[in-house]
XYZ file of C-alpha atoms in Angstrom:
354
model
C 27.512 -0.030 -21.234
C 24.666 2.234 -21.365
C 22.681 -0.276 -23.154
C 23.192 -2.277 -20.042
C 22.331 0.364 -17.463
C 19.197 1.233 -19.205
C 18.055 -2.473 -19.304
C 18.970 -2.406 -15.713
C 17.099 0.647 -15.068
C 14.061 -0.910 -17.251
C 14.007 -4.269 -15.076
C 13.904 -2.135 -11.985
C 11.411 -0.273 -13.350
C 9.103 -3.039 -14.106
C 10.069 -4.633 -10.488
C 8.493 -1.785 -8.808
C 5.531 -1.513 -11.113
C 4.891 -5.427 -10.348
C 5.193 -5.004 -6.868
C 2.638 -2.061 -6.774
C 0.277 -4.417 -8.194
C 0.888 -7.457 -6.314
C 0.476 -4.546 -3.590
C -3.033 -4.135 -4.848
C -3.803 -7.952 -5.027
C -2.789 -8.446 -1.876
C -5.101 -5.860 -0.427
C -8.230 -6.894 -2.191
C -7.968 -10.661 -2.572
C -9.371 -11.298 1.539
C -12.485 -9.074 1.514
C -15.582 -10.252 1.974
C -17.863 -7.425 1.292
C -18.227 -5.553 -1.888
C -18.397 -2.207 -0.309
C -14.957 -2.966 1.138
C -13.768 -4.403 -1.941
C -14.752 -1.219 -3.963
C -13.541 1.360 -1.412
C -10.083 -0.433 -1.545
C -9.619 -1.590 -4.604
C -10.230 1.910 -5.936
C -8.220 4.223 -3.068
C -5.322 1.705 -3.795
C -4.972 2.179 -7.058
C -4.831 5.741 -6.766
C -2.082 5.818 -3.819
C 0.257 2.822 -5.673
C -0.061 4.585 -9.300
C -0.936 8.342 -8.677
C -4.169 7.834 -10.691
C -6.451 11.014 -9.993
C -9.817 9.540 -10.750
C -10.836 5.552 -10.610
C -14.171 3.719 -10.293
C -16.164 0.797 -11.020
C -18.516 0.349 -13.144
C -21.344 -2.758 -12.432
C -24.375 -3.603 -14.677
C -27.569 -2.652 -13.086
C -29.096 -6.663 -13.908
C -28.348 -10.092 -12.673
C -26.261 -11.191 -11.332
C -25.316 -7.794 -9.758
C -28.865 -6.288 -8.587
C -28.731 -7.404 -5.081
C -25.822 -4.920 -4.768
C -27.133 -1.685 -5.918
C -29.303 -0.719 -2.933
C -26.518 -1.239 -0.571
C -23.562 0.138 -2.449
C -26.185 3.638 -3.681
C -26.464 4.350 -0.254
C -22.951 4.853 0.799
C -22.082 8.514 0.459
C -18.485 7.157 0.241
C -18.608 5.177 -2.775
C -20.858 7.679 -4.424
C -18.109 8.623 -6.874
C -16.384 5.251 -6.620
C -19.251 3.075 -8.166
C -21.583 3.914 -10.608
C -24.627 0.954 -12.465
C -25.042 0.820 -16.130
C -27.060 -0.661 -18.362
C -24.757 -3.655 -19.997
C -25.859 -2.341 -23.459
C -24.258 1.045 -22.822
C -20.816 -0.819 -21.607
C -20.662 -3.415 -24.652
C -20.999 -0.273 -27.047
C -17.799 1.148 -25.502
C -15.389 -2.070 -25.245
C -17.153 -4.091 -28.321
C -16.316 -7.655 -28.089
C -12.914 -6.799 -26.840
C -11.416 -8.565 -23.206
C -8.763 -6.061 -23.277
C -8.716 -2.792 -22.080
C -9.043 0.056 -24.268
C -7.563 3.278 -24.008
C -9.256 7.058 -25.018
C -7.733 9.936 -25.229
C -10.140 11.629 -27.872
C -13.857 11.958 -28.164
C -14.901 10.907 -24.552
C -18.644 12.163 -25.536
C -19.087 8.405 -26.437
C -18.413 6.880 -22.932
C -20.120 9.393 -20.947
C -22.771 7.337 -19.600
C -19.685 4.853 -17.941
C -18.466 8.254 -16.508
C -19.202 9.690 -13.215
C -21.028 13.196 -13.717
C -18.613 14.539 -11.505
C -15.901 13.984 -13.459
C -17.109 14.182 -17.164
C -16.144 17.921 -17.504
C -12.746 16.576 -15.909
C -10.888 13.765 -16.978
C -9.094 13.902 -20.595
C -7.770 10.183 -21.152
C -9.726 7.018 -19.904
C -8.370 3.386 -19.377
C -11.595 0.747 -19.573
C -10.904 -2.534 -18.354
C -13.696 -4.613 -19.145
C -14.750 -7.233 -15.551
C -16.592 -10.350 -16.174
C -17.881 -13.106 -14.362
C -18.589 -17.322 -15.727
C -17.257 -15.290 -18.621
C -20.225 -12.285 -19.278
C -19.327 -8.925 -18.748
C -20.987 -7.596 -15.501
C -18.857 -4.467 -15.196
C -15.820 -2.079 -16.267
C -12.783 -0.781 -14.399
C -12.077 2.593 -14.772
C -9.048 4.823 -14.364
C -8.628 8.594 -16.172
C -6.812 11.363 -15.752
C -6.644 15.295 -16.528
C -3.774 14.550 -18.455
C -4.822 13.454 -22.537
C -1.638 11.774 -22.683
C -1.903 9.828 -19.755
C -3.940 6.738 -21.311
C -2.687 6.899 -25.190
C -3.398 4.052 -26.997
C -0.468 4.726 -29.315
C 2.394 5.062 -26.889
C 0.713 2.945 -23.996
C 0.749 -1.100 -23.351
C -2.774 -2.695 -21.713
C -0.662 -5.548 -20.234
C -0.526 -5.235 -16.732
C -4.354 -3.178 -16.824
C -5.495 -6.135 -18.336
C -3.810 -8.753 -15.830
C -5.328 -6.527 -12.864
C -8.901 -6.668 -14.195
C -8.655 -10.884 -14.544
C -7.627 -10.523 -10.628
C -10.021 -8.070 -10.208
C -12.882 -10.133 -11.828
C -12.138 -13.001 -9.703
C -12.303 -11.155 -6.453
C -15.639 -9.458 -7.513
C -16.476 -13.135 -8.578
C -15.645 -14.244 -4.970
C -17.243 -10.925 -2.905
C -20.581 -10.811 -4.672
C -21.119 -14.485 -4.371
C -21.004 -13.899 -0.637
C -23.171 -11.350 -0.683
C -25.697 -13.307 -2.629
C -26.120 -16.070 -0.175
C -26.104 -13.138 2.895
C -28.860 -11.120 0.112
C -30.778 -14.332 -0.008
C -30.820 -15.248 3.323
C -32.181 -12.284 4.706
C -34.244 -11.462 2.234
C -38.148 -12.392 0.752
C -37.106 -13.656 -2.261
C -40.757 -12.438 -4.067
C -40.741 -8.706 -3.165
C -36.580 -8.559 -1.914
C -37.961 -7.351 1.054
C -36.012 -7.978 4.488
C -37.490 -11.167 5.981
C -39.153 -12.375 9.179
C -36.098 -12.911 10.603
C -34.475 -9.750 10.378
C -37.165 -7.958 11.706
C -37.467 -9.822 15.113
C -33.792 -9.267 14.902
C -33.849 -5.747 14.089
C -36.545 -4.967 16.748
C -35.140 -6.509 19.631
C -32.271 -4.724 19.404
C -34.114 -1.454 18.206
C -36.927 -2.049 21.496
C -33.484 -1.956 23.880
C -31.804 0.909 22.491
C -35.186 2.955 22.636
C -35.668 1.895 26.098
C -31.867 3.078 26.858
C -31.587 6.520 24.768
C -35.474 6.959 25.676
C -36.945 7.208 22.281
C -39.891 6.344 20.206
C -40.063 3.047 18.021
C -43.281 2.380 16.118
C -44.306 -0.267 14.222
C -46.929 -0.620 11.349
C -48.096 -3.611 10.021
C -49.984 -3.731 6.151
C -52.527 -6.179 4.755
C -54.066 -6.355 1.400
C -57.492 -6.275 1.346
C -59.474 -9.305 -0.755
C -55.780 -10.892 -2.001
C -57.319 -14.366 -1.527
C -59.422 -13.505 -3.912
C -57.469 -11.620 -6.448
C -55.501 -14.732 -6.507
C -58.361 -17.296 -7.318
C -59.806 -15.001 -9.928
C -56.788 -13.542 -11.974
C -54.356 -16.423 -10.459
C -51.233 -16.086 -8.372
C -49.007 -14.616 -10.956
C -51.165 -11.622 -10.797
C -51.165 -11.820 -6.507
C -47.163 -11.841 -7.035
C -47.520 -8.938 -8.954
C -50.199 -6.910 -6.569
C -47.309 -8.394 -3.424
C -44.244 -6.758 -5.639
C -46.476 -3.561 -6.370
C -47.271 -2.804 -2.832
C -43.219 -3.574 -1.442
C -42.611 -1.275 -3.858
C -44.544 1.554 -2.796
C -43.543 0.746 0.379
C -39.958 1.115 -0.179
C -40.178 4.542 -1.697
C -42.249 6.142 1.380
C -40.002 4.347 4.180
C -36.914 4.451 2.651
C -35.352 7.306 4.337
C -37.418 6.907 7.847
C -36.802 2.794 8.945
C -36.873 -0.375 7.278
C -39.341 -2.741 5.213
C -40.017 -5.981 5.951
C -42.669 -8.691 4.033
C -44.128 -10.549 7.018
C -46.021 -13.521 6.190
C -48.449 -13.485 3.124
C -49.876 -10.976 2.306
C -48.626 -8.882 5.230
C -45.897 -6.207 5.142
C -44.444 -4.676 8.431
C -42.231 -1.337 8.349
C -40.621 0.121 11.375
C -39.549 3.569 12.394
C -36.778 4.451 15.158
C -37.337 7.819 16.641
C -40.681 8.534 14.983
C -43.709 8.583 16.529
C -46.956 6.429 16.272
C -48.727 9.381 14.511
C -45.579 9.684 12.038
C -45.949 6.131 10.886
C -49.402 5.680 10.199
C -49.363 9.085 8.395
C -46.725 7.116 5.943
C -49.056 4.293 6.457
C -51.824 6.388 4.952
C -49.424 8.160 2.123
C -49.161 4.466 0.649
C -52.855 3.785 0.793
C -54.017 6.943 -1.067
C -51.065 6.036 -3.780
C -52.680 2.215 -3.938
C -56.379 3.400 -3.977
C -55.318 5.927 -6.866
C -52.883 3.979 -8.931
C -54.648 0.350 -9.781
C -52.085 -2.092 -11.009
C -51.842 -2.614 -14.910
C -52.066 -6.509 -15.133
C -52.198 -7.745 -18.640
C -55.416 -5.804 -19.889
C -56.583 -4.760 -16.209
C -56.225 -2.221 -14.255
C -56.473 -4.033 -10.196
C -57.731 -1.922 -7.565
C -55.737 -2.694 -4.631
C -56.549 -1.431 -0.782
C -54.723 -2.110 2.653
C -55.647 -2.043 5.956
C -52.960 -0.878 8.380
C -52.296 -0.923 12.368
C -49.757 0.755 14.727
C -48.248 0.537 17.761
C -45.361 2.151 18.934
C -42.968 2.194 22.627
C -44.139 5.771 23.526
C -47.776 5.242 23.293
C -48.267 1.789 23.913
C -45.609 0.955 26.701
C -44.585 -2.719 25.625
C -42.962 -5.006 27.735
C -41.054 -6.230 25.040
C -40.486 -6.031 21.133
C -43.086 -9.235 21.053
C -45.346 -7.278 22.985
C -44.749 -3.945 20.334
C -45.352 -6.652 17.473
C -48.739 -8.126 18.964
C -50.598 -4.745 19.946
C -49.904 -3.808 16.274
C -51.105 -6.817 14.759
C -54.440 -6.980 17.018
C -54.957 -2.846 15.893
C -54.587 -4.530 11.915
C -56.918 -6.559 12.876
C -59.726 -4.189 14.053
C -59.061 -2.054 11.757
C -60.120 -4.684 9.133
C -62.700 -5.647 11.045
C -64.156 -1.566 11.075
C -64.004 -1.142 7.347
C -64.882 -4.932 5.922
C -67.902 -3.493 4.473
C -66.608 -0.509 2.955
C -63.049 -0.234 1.208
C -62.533 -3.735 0.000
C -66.327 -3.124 -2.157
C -64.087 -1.961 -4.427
C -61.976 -4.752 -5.378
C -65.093 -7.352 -4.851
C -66.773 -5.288 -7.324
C -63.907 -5.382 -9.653
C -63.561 -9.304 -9.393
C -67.444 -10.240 -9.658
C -67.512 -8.638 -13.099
C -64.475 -10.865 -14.252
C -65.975 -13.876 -12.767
């Protein structure tokens, strides 16, 4: 009889444990957007199993790359996702698709680890996530408690049934975000495209019109990148067009939003900052360009831009169009002012290698 009651007790045991997870599947397997998915997945398995500390771990490469300036940025999921090099994750699971369990020597997975919790956590359950079959990722679950995930006295069973459902929602989420990544993005310098800046204007232009702010806009050229391109060929313009978003990126980051125009022409915008804010970013990139060349192949390219402004304060635009055209035409005298003077330079440069 009590061989009975305990089985009993041991069915209902595993009942409850099943439902918790079907619990979990249920919550993450209709998101659509990895932020979502990780802020979920991760708060529900702490509420269903009690689990103090859990995270996700995503390689910092294809196919996941698109996702790490969106997910870095959200203060939430600061603790809750962390990117790895792929190297650093195979050297913890080996070859293995199951989960593995430590309890001892953690030193050796502290670069999968959160730095907030390394001093912390005293057992660790790694449940490797792939996708097409290549590991792009690890689940992770730990405790305080060194007995908590002990491969001796612990089963991976159910971990490792939750990562296969796992990996296929990941699967699912990031593929959406791919397409949404590509289509608003320049695929060249992953800048935000055309698009979303006459998007992201016209609804920045109203709301600085209602709340009575500033909105400026800069636009960015690169001096003599015809001709960079038909003397060290297109791969190096690519390069000099990746260089530049790059730089751009860095300095706007905080302040507004990037965009690659058309060409050769980048446009960044700035809500609540004046015009005299943004060209003094404007001319923080071009004294990093003029004193940091690009290293292509055995050169070192000299690289200039020419900038204009225009912004809702100082200008008075009817419209974002309007915003976007007096910019543009102050680019364009601006070239016009200093055609015989910065670009020298980079002709200079280029005559020698003709």
């Amino acid at each position: 009889m009590h061989d009975i009651n305990e089985l009993i007790d041991n069915v209902r045991h595993n009942e409850e444990i099943a439902r918790k997870f079907f619990e979990i599947e249920r919550c993450i397997l209709s998101i659509g957007r990895c932020d979502q998915f990780v802020s979920t997945l991760t708060k529900e398995v702490q509420k269903q199993f009690n689990v103090p500390y859990v995270w996700v771990n995503l390689i910092n490469e294809a196919p996941l790359s698109h996702l790490i300036e969106s997910l870095e940025k959200l203060p939430d999921l600061r603790d809750r996702v962390l990117f790895t090099r792929r190297s650093a994750m195979i050297d913890i699971i080996k070859s293995s698709n199951k989960t593995v369990l430590v309890n001892s020597n953690l030193s050796f997975c502290r670069e999968i680890i959160p730095s907030i919790y390394r001093d912390i956590i005293a057992s660790l359950a790694i449940s490797p996530l792939t996708i097409d079959g290549e590991l792009v990722g690890l689940f992770c679950q730990a405790d305080a408690d060194r007995s908590r995930y002990d491969a001796s006295t612990k089963d991976t069973f159910l971990l490792d049934q939750l990562a296969i459902k796992i990996s296929i929602c990941l699967s699912n989420v990031t593929a959406r975000e791919k397409l949404e990544y590509l289509a608003t993005r320049d695929p060249l310098t992953g800048l935000l495209n055309r698009r979303q800046l006459e998007l992201m204007l016209d609804r920045e232009f109203s709301r600085s019109k209602q709340q009575k702010r500033d909105l400026t806009v800069v636009f960015i050229d690169c001096d003599a990148f015809k001709s960079i391109n038909d003397t060290l060929g297109h791969n190096c313009g690519d390069e000099v067009l990746e260089y530049i978003a790059k730089r751009l990126l860095k300095y706007v980051h905080k302040q507004g939003l990037a965009f690659r125009f058309a060409g050769d022409e980048f446009v960044f915008v700035m809500p609540g900052k004046t015009y005299d804010q943004a060209i003094q970013v404007a001319e923080s990139i071009q004294e990093y360009l003029q004193s940091n060349p690009l290293r292509y192949k055995s050169n070192l390219v000299p690289i200039t831009i020419s900038y204009g402004g225009a912004s809702v304060v100082s200008d008075a635009p009817s419209n974002y169009k309007h915003l976007l055209k007096v910019a543009d035409e102050r680019l364009y005298e601006y070239k016009n002012n200093r055609k015989r003077l910065v670009p020298t330079k980079v002709f200079k440069f280029l005559n020698k290698l003709r």
